[in-house]
Amino acid sequence: EGDILLWDIDKTYLSTHFSSWRGLLGIPFELAVDKESVPGAVPVIRALRRGIGEETAIVPLYFVSGSPKEMRTVIERRMTLDGVDFDGITFKDQLGLLLKGRPRGLKEQIGYKLTALLLYWEQLPKNSRWLLFGDDVECDAEVFELFGRVCEGFRSTELESHLRKKRVAKSDIRNLMELTERLVIGPNPIEKIFIHLERGSDPSVFRYERVIPTRSYLQTVLVLCK
């Protein structure tokens, strides 16, 4: 029991510039010192990781990133500079997607992130409460909501049909069908979903009751302190 923290990296923790193909292709050539954190993200991550007691709780902290796995060393060095301790990071195999002739997969996130979330959930206690942090640049709110639904029983043909409508790659759908077959149905683990409005989206578009859109991490902190 207890909290589990799950953070996106790009545009949620780090100000990664991947809105254009030029920015996307330039990511692997950046150094740790070139990476800039989103204002307020680092102190929030460190405080949540520590917990609210007098002694450090070391709350489990995991990251899921759309950045290529070749960026692991650079991003981990950036985290060291920021004093961000963590338990695991998942990266996308962008080079593998290109070699397989799947360039669209570089920006497609639903199949990739849902798979990563479910693989974490498979290994973690089912009574834990998840706090998820993402942004409005990609489809984080949608993926996080779908993750909760799958945990509590949204499976088989209904899930497959939904993924096809979202144009998830056939190979990702096949992998997700195999993964969900072995997952035990449990309670929805999501406590709250925080969406950093990097793109300035209208907060009213987020209708899922557990989604909390915020324009700054000060707003996020105020919600967390309630």
XYZ file of C-alpha atoms in Angstrom:
226
model
C 0.000 0.000 0.000
C 1.010 3.617 -0.448
C 1.740 6.014 -3.277
C 3.544 5.313 -6.548
C 4.731 8.224 -8.682
C 4.730 7.905 -12.459
C 6.097 10.798 -14.510
C 6.388 11.552 -18.181
C 9.724 13.232 -18.992
C 9.367 15.310 -22.158
C 7.502 18.580 -21.519
C 6.565 17.383 -18.022
C 9.947 17.182 -16.290
C 12.333 18.320 -19.057
C 11.702 21.000 -21.676
C 12.415 18.735 -24.629
C 11.950 20.243 -28.087
C 10.383 17.551 -30.250
C 7.405 19.337 -31.779
C 9.193 19.355 -35.150
C 11.197 16.675 -36.961
C 14.290 18.880 -36.621
C 13.832 19.035 -32.855
C 13.142 15.306 -32.668
C 16.263 14.394 -34.623
C 18.376 16.766 -32.525
C 17.468 15.161 -29.196
C 20.182 12.431 -29.290
C 22.908 15.064 -29.698
C 22.034 17.040 -26.571
C 24.177 16.861 -23.442
C 22.977 16.673 -19.844
C 23.859 20.323 -19.272
C 21.777 21.271 -22.326
C 18.644 19.843 -20.762
C 16.402 22.314 -18.931
C 13.761 21.255 -16.457
C 10.227 22.623 -16.586
C 10.042 25.386 -13.918
C 8.970 23.898 -10.592
C 9.152 20.270 -11.698
C 12.346 19.337 -9.831
C 11.316 20.515 -6.338
C 7.916 18.834 -6.742
C 9.498 15.529 -7.803
C 12.015 15.625 -4.956
C 9.370 16.512 -2.354
C 7.008 13.754 -3.484
C 9.863 11.255 -3.547
C 10.796 12.190 0.013
C 7.251 11.932 1.403
C 5.556 13.961 4.137
C 7.028 12.353 7.260
C 10.030 13.483 9.283
C 12.132 10.737 7.716
C 12.566 10.171 3.989
C 9.923 7.738 2.748
C 11.586 7.055 -0.639
C 8.230 6.899 -2.415
C 8.575 4.696 -5.543
C 9.235 6.888 -8.591
C 9.146 5.737 -12.217
C 9.460 7.559 -15.532
C 8.096 6.766 -18.985
C 9.713 8.744 -21.797
C 9.109 9.019 -25.524
C 12.806 9.847 -25.956
C 15.065 7.252 -27.612
C 16.756 4.720 -25.352
C 20.103 6.071 -26.518
C 19.308 9.118 -24.354
C 19.333 7.118 -21.121
C 22.833 8.181 -20.055
C 22.214 11.867 -20.788
C 18.859 11.965 -18.997
C 20.175 10.040 -15.985
C 23.052 12.513 -15.737
C 20.561 15.377 -15.852
C 18.630 13.730 -13.029
C 21.829 13.394 -11.019
C 22.506 17.108 -11.489
C 18.935 17.855 -10.367
C 19.155 15.545 -7.358
C 16.303 13.395 -8.677
C 16.511 9.818 -7.427
C 14.298 7.206 -9.115
C 13.501 3.502 -9.385
C 13.076 3.000 -13.118
C 12.844 4.633 -16.542
C 11.307 3.320 -19.749
C 12.513 4.689 -23.099
C 11.193 4.213 -26.620
C 13.244 2.225 -29.144
C 13.079 4.908 -31.838
C 15.964 3.513 -33.861
C 14.312 0.099 -33.870
C 11.096 1.645 -35.173
C 12.958 3.323 -38.022
C 14.783 0.120 -38.943
C 11.442 -1.710 -39.037
C 10.017 0.892 -41.390
C 7.659 2.373 -38.791
C 8.491 6.118 -38.714
C 4.948 6.944 -37.580
C 5.743 5.101 -34.366
C 8.190 7.845 -33.362
C 5.298 10.100 -32.398
C 2.571 7.517 -31.684
C 2.341 7.227 -27.912
C -0.824 5.362 -26.909
C 0.378 1.819 -27.611
C 3.877 2.491 -26.294
C 2.924 4.254 -23.052
C 0.002 1.952 -22.244
C 2.316 -1.050 -22.574
C 4.924 0.570 -20.316
C 2.355 1.454 -17.660
C 0.836 -2.028 -17.620
C 4.266 -3.677 -17.348
C 4.964 -1.529 -14.280
C 1.533 -2.297 -12.829
C 2.083 -6.023 -13.338
C 5.080 -5.926 -11.003
C 3.840 -3.481 -8.347
C 1.400 -3.947 -5.431
C -2.220 -3.788 -6.552
C -3.338 -1.820 -3.471
C -0.995 1.073 -4.213
C -2.286 4.514 -5.205
C -0.847 5.989 -8.389
C -0.149 9.680 -8.926
C 0.521 10.247 -12.627
C 2.101 13.355 -14.152
C 1.999 14.238 -17.834
C 1.349 17.124 -20.219
C -1.034 18.253 -22.934
C 1.496 18.062 -25.780
C 0.964 14.357 -26.318
C -2.020 12.258 -25.212
C -0.972 11.636 -21.621
C -4.388 12.234 -20.039
C -6.019 9.820 -22.484
C -3.345 7.146 -21.991
C -3.420 7.448 -18.210
C -7.216 7.201 -18.134
C -7.116 4.160 -20.429
C -4.516 2.561 -18.164
C -6.880 2.814 -15.197
C -9.756 1.341 -17.196
C -7.658 -1.616 -18.343
C -6.564 -2.321 -14.770
C -10.178 -2.587 -13.652
C -11.315 -4.809 -16.508
C -11.495 -3.037 -19.888
C -10.049 -5.897 -21.944
C -10.331 -8.264 -24.950
C -12.374 -7.234 -28.002
C -13.507 -3.919 -26.512
C -9.940 -2.842 -25.829
C -8.759 -4.090 -29.216
C -11.505 -2.149 -31.004
C -10.647 0.992 -29.055
C -6.954 0.723 -29.918
C -7.732 0.203 -33.601
C -9.856 3.375 -33.611
C -6.880 5.222 -32.139
C -4.707 3.868 -34.979
C -2.333 2.055 -32.653
C 0.142 -0.106 -34.577
C -0.970 -3.701 -35.145
C 2.150 -5.071 -33.451
C 1.470 -2.931 -30.348
C -2.156 -4.093 -30.263
C -1.029 -7.702 -30.514
C 1.452 -7.229 -27.662
C -1.153 -5.495 -25.512
C -3.680 -8.287 -26.074
C -1.100 -10.852 -24.924
C -0.137 -8.704 -21.945
C -3.682 -8.060 -20.713
C -4.580 -11.747 -20.940
C -2.207 -12.517 -18.075
C -3.066 -9.476 -15.933
C -5.419 -10.023 -13.014
C -8.309 -7.569 -12.874
C -8.053 -5.273 -9.865
C -9.173 -1.862 -8.644
C -8.420 1.263 -10.623
C -5.060 2.304 -9.127
C -5.219 5.964 -10.155
C -5.494 8.511 -7.357
C -4.939 11.625 -9.482
C -3.655 12.560 -12.935
C -1.862 15.903 -13.174
C -1.552 17.388 -16.653
C 0.903 20.241 -17.123
C -0.639 22.628 -19.674
C 2.537 23.170 -21.677
C 0.525 23.903 -24.820
C -1.975 26.109 -23.011
C -4.985 23.850 -23.611
C -8.380 24.817 -22.232
C -8.705 22.971 -18.876
C -12.381 22.238 -19.627
C -11.438 19.721 -22.341
C -10.217 17.310 -19.656
C -13.474 15.717 -18.520
C -12.131 12.642 -16.742
C -12.832 13.181 -13.037
C -9.353 12.202 -11.875
C -7.539 14.535 -14.294
C -6.303 17.822 -12.817
C -4.939 20.246 -15.446
C -2.530 22.856 -14.070
C -0.736 25.786 -15.681
C 2.181 25.698 -13.256
C 3.679 23.411 -10.643
C 2.612 25.933 -8.001
C -0.982 25.000 -8.839
C -0.009 21.324 -8.685
C 1.460 21.785 -5.210
C -1.656 23.595 -3.966
C -3.825 20.674 -5.100
C -1.474 18.128 -3.528
C -1.566 20.017 -0.211
C -5.366 19.813 0.088
